[in-house]
mmCIF file of C-alpha atoms in Angstrom:
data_model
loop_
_atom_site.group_PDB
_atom_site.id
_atom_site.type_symbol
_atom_site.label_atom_id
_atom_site.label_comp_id
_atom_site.label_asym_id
_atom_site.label_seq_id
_atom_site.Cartn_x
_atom_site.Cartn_y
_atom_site.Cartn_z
ATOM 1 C CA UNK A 1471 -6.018 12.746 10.521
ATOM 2 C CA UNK A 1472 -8.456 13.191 8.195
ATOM 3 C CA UNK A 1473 -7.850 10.485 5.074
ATOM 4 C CA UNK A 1474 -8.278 11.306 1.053
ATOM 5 C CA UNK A 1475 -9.592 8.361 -0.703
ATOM 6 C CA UNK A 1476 -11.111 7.491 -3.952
ATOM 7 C CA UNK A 1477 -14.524 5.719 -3.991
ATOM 8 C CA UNK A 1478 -15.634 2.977 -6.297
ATOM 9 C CA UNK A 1479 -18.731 1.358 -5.866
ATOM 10 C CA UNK A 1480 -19.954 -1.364 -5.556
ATOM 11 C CA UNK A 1481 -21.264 -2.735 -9.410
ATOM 12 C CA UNK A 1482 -21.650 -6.399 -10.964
ATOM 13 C CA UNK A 1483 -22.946 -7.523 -14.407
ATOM 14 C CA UNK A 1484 -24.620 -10.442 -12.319
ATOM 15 C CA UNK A 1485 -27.627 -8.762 -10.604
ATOM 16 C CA UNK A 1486 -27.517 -12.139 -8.275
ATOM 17 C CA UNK A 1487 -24.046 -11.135 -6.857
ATOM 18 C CA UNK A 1488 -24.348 -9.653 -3.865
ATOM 19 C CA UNK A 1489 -21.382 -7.519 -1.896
ATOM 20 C CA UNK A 1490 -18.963 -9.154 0.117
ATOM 21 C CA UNK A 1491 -17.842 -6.390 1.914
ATOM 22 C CA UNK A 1492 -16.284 -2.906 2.105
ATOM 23 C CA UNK A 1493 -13.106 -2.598 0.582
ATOM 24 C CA UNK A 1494 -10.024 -0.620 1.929
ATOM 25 C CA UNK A 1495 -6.774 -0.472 -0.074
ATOM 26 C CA UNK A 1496 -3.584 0.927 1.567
ATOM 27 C CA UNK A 1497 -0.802 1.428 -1.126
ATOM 28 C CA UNK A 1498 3.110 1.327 0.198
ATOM 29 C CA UNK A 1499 5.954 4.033 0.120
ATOM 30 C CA UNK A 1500 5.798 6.785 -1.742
ATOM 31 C CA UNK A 1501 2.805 5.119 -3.843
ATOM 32 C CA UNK A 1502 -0.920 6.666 -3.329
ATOM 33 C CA UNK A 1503 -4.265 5.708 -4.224
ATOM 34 C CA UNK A 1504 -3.799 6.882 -8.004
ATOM 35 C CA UNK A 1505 -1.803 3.245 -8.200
ATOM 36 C CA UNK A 1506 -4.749 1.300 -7.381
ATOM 37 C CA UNK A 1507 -7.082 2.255 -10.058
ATOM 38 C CA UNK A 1508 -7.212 -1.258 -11.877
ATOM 39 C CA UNK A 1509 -7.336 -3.419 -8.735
ATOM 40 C CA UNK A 1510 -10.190 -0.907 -7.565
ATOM 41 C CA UNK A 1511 -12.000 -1.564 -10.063
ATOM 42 C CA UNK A 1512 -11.370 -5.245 -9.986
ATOM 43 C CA UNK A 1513 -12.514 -5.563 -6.510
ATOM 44 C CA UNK A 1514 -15.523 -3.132 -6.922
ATOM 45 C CA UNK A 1515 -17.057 -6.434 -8.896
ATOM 46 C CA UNK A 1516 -16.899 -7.939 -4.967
ATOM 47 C CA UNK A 1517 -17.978 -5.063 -3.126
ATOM 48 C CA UNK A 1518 -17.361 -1.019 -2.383
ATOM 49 C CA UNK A 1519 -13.775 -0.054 -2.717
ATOM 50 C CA UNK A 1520 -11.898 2.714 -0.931
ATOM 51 C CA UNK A 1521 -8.098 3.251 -2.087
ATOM 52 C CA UNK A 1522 -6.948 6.068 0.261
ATOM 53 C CA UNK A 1523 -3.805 8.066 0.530
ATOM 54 C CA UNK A 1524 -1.865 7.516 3.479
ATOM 55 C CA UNK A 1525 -0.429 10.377 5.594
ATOM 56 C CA UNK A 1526 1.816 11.861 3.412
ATOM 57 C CA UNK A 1527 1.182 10.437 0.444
ATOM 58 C CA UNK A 1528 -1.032 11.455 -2.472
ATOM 59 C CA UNK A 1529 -3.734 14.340 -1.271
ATOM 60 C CA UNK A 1530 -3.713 13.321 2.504
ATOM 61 C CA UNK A 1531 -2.294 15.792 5.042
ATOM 62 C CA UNK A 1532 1.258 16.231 5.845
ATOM 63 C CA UNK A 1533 2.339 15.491 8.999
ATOM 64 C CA UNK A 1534 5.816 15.271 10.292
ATOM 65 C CA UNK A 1535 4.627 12.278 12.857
ATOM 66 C CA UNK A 1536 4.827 8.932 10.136
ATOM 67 C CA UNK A 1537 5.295 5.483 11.847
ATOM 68 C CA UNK A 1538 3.307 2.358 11.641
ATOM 69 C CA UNK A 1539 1.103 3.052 14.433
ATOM 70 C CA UNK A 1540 0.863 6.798 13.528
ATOM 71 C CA UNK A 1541 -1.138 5.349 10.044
ATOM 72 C CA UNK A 1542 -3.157 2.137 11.855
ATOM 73 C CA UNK A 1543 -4.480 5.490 13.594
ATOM 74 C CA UNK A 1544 -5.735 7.349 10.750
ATOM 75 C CA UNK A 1545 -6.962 3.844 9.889
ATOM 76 C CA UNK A 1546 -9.063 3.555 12.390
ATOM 77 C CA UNK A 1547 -10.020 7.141 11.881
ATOM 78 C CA UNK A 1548 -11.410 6.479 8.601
ATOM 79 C CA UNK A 1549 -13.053 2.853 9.193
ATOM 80 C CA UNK A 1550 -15.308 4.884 11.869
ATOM 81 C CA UNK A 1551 -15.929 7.358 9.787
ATOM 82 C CA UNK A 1552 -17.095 5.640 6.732
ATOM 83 C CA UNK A 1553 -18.746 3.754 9.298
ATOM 84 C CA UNK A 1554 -17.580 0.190 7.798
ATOM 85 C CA UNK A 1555 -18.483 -2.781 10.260
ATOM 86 C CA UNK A 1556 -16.222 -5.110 8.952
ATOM 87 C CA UNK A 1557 -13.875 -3.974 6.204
ATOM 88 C CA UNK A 1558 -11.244 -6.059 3.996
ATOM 89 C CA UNK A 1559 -8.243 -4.871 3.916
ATOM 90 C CA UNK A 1560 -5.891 -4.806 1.183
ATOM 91 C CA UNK A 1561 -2.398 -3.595 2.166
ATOM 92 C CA UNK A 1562 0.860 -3.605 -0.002
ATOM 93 C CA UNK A 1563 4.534 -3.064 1.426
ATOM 94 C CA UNK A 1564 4.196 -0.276 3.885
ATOM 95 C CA UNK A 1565 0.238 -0.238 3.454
ATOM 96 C CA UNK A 1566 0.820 -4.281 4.694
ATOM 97 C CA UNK A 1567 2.133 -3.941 8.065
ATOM 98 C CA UNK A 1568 -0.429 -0.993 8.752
ATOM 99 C CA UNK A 1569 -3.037 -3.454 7.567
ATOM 100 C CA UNK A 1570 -1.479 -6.190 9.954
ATOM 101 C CA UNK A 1571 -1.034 -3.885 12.538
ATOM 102 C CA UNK A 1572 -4.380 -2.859 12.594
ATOM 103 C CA UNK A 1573 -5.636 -6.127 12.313
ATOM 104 C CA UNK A 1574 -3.596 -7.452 15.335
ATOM 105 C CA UNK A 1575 -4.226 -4.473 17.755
ATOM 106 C CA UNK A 1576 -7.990 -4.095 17.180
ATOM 107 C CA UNK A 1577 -9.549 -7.707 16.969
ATOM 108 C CA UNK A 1578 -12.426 -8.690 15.694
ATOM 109 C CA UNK A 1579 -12.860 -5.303 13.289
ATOM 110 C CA UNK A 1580 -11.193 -7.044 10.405
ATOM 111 C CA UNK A 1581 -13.332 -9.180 7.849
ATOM 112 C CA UNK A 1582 -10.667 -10.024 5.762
ATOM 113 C CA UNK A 1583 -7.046 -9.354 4.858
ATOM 114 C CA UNK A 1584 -5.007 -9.570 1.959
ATOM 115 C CA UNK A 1585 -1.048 -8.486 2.153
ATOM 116 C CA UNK A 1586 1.286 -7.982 -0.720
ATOM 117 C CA UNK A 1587 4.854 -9.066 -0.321
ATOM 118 C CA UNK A 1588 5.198 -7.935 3.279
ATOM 119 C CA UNK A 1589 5.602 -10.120 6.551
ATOM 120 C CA UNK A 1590 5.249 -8.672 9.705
ATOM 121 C CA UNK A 1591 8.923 -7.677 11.050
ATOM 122 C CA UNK A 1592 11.087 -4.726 11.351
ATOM 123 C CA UNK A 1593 12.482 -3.675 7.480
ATOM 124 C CA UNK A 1594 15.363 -0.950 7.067
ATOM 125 C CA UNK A 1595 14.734 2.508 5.586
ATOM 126 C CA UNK A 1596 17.041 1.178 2.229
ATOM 127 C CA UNK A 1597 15.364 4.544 -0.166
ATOM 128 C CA UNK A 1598 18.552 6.850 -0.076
ATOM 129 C CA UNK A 1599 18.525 7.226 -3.408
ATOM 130 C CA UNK A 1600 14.757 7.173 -4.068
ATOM 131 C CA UNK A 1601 14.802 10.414 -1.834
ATOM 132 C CA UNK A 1602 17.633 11.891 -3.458
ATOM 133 C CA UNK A 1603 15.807 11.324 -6.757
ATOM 134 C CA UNK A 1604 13.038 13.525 -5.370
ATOM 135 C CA UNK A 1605 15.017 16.044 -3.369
ATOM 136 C CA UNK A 1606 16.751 18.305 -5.822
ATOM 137 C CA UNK A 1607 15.102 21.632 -6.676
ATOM 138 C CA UNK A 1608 12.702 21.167 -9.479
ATOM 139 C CA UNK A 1609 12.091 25.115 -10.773
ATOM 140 C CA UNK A 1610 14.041 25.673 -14.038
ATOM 141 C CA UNK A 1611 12.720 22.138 -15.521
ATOM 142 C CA UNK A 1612 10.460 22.497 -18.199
ATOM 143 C CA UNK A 1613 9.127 18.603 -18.857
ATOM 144 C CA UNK A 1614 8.419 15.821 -17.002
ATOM 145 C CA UNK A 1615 11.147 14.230 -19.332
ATOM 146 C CA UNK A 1616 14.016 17.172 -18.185
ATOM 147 C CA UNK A 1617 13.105 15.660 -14.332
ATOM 148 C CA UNK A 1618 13.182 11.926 -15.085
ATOM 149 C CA UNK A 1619 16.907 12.538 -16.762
ATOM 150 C CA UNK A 1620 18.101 13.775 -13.358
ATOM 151 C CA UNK A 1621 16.221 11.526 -11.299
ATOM 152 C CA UNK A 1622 18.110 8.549 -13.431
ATOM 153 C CA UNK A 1623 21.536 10.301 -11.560
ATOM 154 C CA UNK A 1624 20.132 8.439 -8.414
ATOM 155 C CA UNK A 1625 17.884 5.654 -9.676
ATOM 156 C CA UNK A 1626 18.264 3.939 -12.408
ATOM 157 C CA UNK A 1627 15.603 1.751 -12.499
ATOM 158 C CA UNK A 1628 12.966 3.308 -15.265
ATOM 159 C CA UNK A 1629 9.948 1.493 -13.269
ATOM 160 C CA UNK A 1630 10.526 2.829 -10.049
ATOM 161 C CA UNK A 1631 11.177 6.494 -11.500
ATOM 162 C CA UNK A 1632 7.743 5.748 -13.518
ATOM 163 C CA UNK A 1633 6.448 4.986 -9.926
ATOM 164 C CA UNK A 1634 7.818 7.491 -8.086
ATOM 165 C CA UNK A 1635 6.122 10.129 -10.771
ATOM 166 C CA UNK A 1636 2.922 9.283 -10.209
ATOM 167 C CA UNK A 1637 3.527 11.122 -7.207
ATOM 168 C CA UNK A 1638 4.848 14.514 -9.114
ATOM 169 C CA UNK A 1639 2.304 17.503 -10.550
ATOM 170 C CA UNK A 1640 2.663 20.183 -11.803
ATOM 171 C CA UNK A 1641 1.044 23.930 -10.583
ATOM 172 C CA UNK A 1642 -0.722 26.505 -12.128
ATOM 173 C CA UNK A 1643 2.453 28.509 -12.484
ATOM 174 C CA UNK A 1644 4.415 25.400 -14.386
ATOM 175 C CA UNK A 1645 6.501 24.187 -12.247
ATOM 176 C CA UNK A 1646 6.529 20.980 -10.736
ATOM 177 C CA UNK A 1647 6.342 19.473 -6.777
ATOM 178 C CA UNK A 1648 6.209 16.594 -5.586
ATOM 179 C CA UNK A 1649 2.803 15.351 -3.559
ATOM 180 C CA UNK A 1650 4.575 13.349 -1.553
ATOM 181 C CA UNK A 1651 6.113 14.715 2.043
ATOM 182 C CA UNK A 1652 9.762 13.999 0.357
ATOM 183 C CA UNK A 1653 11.453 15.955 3.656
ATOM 184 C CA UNK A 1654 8.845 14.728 6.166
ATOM 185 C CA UNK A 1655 9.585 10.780 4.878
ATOM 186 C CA UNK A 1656 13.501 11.158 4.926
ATOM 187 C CA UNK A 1657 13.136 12.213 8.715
ATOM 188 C CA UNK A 1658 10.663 9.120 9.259
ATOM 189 C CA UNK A 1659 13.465 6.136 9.189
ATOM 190 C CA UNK A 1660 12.478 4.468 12.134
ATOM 191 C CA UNK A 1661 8.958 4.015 10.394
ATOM 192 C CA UNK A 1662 9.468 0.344 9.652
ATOM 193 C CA UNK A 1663 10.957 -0.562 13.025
ATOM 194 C CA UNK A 1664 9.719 -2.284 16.120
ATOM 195 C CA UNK A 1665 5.998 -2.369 15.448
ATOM 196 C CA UNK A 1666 5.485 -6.290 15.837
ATOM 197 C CA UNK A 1667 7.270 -6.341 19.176
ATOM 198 C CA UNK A 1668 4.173 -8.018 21.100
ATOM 199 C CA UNK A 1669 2.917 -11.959 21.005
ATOM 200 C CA UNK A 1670 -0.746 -11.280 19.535
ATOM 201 C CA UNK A 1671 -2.184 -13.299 17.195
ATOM 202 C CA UNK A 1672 -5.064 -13.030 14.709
ATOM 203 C CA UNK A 1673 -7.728 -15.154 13.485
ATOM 204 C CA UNK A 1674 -8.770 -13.460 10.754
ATOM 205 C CA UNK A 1675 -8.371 -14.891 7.204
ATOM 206 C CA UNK A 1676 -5.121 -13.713 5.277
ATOM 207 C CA UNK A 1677 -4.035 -14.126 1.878
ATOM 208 C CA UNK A 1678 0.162 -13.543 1.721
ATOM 209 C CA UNK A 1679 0.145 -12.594 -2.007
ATOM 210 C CA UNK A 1680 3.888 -12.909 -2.591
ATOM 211 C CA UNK A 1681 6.778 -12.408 -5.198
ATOM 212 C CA UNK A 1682 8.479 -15.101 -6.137
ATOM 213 C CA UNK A 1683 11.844 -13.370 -6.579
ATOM 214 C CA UNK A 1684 11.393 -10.515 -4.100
ATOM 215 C CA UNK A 1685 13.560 -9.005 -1.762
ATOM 216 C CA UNK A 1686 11.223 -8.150 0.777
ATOM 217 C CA UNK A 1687 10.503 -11.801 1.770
ATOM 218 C CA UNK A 1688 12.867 -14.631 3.226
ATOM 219 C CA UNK A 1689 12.149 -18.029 4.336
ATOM 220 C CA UNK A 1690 12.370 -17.159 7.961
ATOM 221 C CA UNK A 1691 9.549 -14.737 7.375
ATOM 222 C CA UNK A 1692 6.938 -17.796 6.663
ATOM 223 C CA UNK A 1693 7.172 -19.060 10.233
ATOM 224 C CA UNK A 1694 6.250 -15.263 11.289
ATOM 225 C CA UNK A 1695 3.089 -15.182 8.584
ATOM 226 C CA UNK A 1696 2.190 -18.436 10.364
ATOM 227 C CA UNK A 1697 3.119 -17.152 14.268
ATOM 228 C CA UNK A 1698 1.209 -13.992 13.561
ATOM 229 C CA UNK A 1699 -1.796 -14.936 11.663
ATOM 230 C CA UNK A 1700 -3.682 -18.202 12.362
ATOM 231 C CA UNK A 1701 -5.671 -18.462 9.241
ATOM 232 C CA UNK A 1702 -3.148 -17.265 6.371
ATOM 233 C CA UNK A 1703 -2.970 -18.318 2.864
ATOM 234 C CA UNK A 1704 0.140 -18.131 0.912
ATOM 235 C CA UNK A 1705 0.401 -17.340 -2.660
ATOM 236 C CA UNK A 1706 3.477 -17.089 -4.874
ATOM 237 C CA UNK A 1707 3.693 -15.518 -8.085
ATOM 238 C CA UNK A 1708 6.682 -17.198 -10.209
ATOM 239 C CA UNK A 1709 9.303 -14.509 -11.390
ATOM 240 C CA UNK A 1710 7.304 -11.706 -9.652
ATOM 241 C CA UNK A 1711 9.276 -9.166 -7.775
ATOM 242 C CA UNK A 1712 7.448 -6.247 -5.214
ATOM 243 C CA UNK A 1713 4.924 -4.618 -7.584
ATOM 244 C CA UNK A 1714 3.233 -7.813 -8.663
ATOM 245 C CA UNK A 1715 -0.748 -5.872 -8.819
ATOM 246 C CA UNK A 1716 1.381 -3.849 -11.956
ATOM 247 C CA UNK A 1717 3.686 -6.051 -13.220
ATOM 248 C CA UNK A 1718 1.835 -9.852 -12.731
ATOM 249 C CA UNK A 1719 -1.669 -8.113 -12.976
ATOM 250 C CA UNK A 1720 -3.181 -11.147 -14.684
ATOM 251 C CA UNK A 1721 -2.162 -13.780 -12.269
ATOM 252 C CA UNK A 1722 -2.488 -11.366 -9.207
ATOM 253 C CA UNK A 1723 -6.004 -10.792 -10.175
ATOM 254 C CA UNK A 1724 -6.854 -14.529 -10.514
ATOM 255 C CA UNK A 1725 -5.488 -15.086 -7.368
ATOM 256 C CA UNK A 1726 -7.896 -12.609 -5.849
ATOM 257 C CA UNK A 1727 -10.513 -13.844 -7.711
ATOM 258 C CA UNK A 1728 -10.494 -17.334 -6.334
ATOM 259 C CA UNK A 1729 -9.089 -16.546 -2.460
ATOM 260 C CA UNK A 1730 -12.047 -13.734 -2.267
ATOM 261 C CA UNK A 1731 -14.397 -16.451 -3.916
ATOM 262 C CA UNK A 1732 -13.492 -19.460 -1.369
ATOM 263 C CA UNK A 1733 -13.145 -17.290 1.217
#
């Protein structure tokens, strides 16, 4: 499947720096590339930076096939494509175990990888009401405002309906849709299941950028970082929960500053 991404290119102050590598940013559920704009630009100080939409998500294809290994494919897809030698990859939530998946399952392609709040290990399909949020009919609204009221019915966290939104538009005609494949994800709840099944390992250098009060992480999941991935790094960000590139940006950019810089 053929991949929409946003480019940002390579571009540093210091006409000394030179590029580190190619850059390629997978976002998690029901994000897309449009969340990535500041850390795109952050990294496009270190090298070229790719932030794609994953299959479908954002302006990518829909496709009613969505599982782990269905993405690593379009992955590989693109890398070949864009003919990158040896990319970084950045991957958060969902967007992490592609990245980890890909990096286990095609050694040796991977420069370097950096994984948000993720460990590699079966997670449940816990978004019931994230999908009801987005499944209701949405002709007869009239403002973005109208939709976020009834959203609230099934989420009532404001920052993950503010998320969420970034993934609604609205047509020529005025009324809204949503980019995302809301139908094709609901039928895609095996997607987090079974894909680290096998006993490879990787030696490629990986920064765990973590949240110090998430959910997705528990102390068990350290020994699988470690089991899985050789040369990891593990960062903790105090107080931070899932989103830390949004709501931690300082102190997740730091972080990347000095990992990418050492490493």
């Amino acid at each position: 499947m053929k991949l929409n991404y946003k480019f940002y290119p390579f571009q540093n102050s210091n006409q000394e720096k030179k590029s580190i590598g190619d850059f390629i940013i997978l976002h998690g559920l029901f994000g897309s590339s449009k969340n990535w704009v500041t850390v795109s630009k952050f990294l496009s100080e270190f090298g070229n930076v790719y932030a794609i939409d994953q299959r479908n998500h954002g302006d990518s294809p829909h496709n009613k096939q969505h599982s782990i290994q269905f993405m690593a494919d379009d992955l590989d897809e693109l890398i070949k494509y864009l003919q990158i030698e040896t990319p970084i990859l950045l991957g958060h939530s969902m967007g992490g175990l592609v990245a980890m998946y890909f990096d286990l399952t095609h050694p040796g392609v991977i420069k370097k990888l950096i994984i948000q709040d993720i460990a590699p290990r079966a997670y449940p399909f816990s978004y019931d009401n994230e999908i009801k949020s987005m499944s209701f009919p949405l002709d007869g609204f009239a403002s973005r405002s109208e939709i976020d009221t009834e959203m609230a019915k099934y989420v009532k966290d404001s920052f993950i309906r503010q998320f969420l939104q970034m993934s609604l538009e609205r047509r020529e005609d005025g009324v809204y849709q949503w980019k995302l494949n809301v139908a094709g994800l609901n039928q895609a709840r095996r997607v987090f299941d079974d894909a680290f099944i096998f006993e490879k390992t990787s030696d490629t250098k990986t920064l765990f950028l973590l949240g110090g009060i998430s959910e997705y992480i528990k102390e068990s999941d350290i020994e699988l970082m470690d089991r899985f991935f050789k040369a990891n790094e593990k960062k903790t960000i105090a107080g931070g929960g899932h989103y830390i590139h949004f709501t931690h940006q300082k102190e997740y950019l730091e972080i990347l500053k000095d990992w990418l810089e050492r490493n």
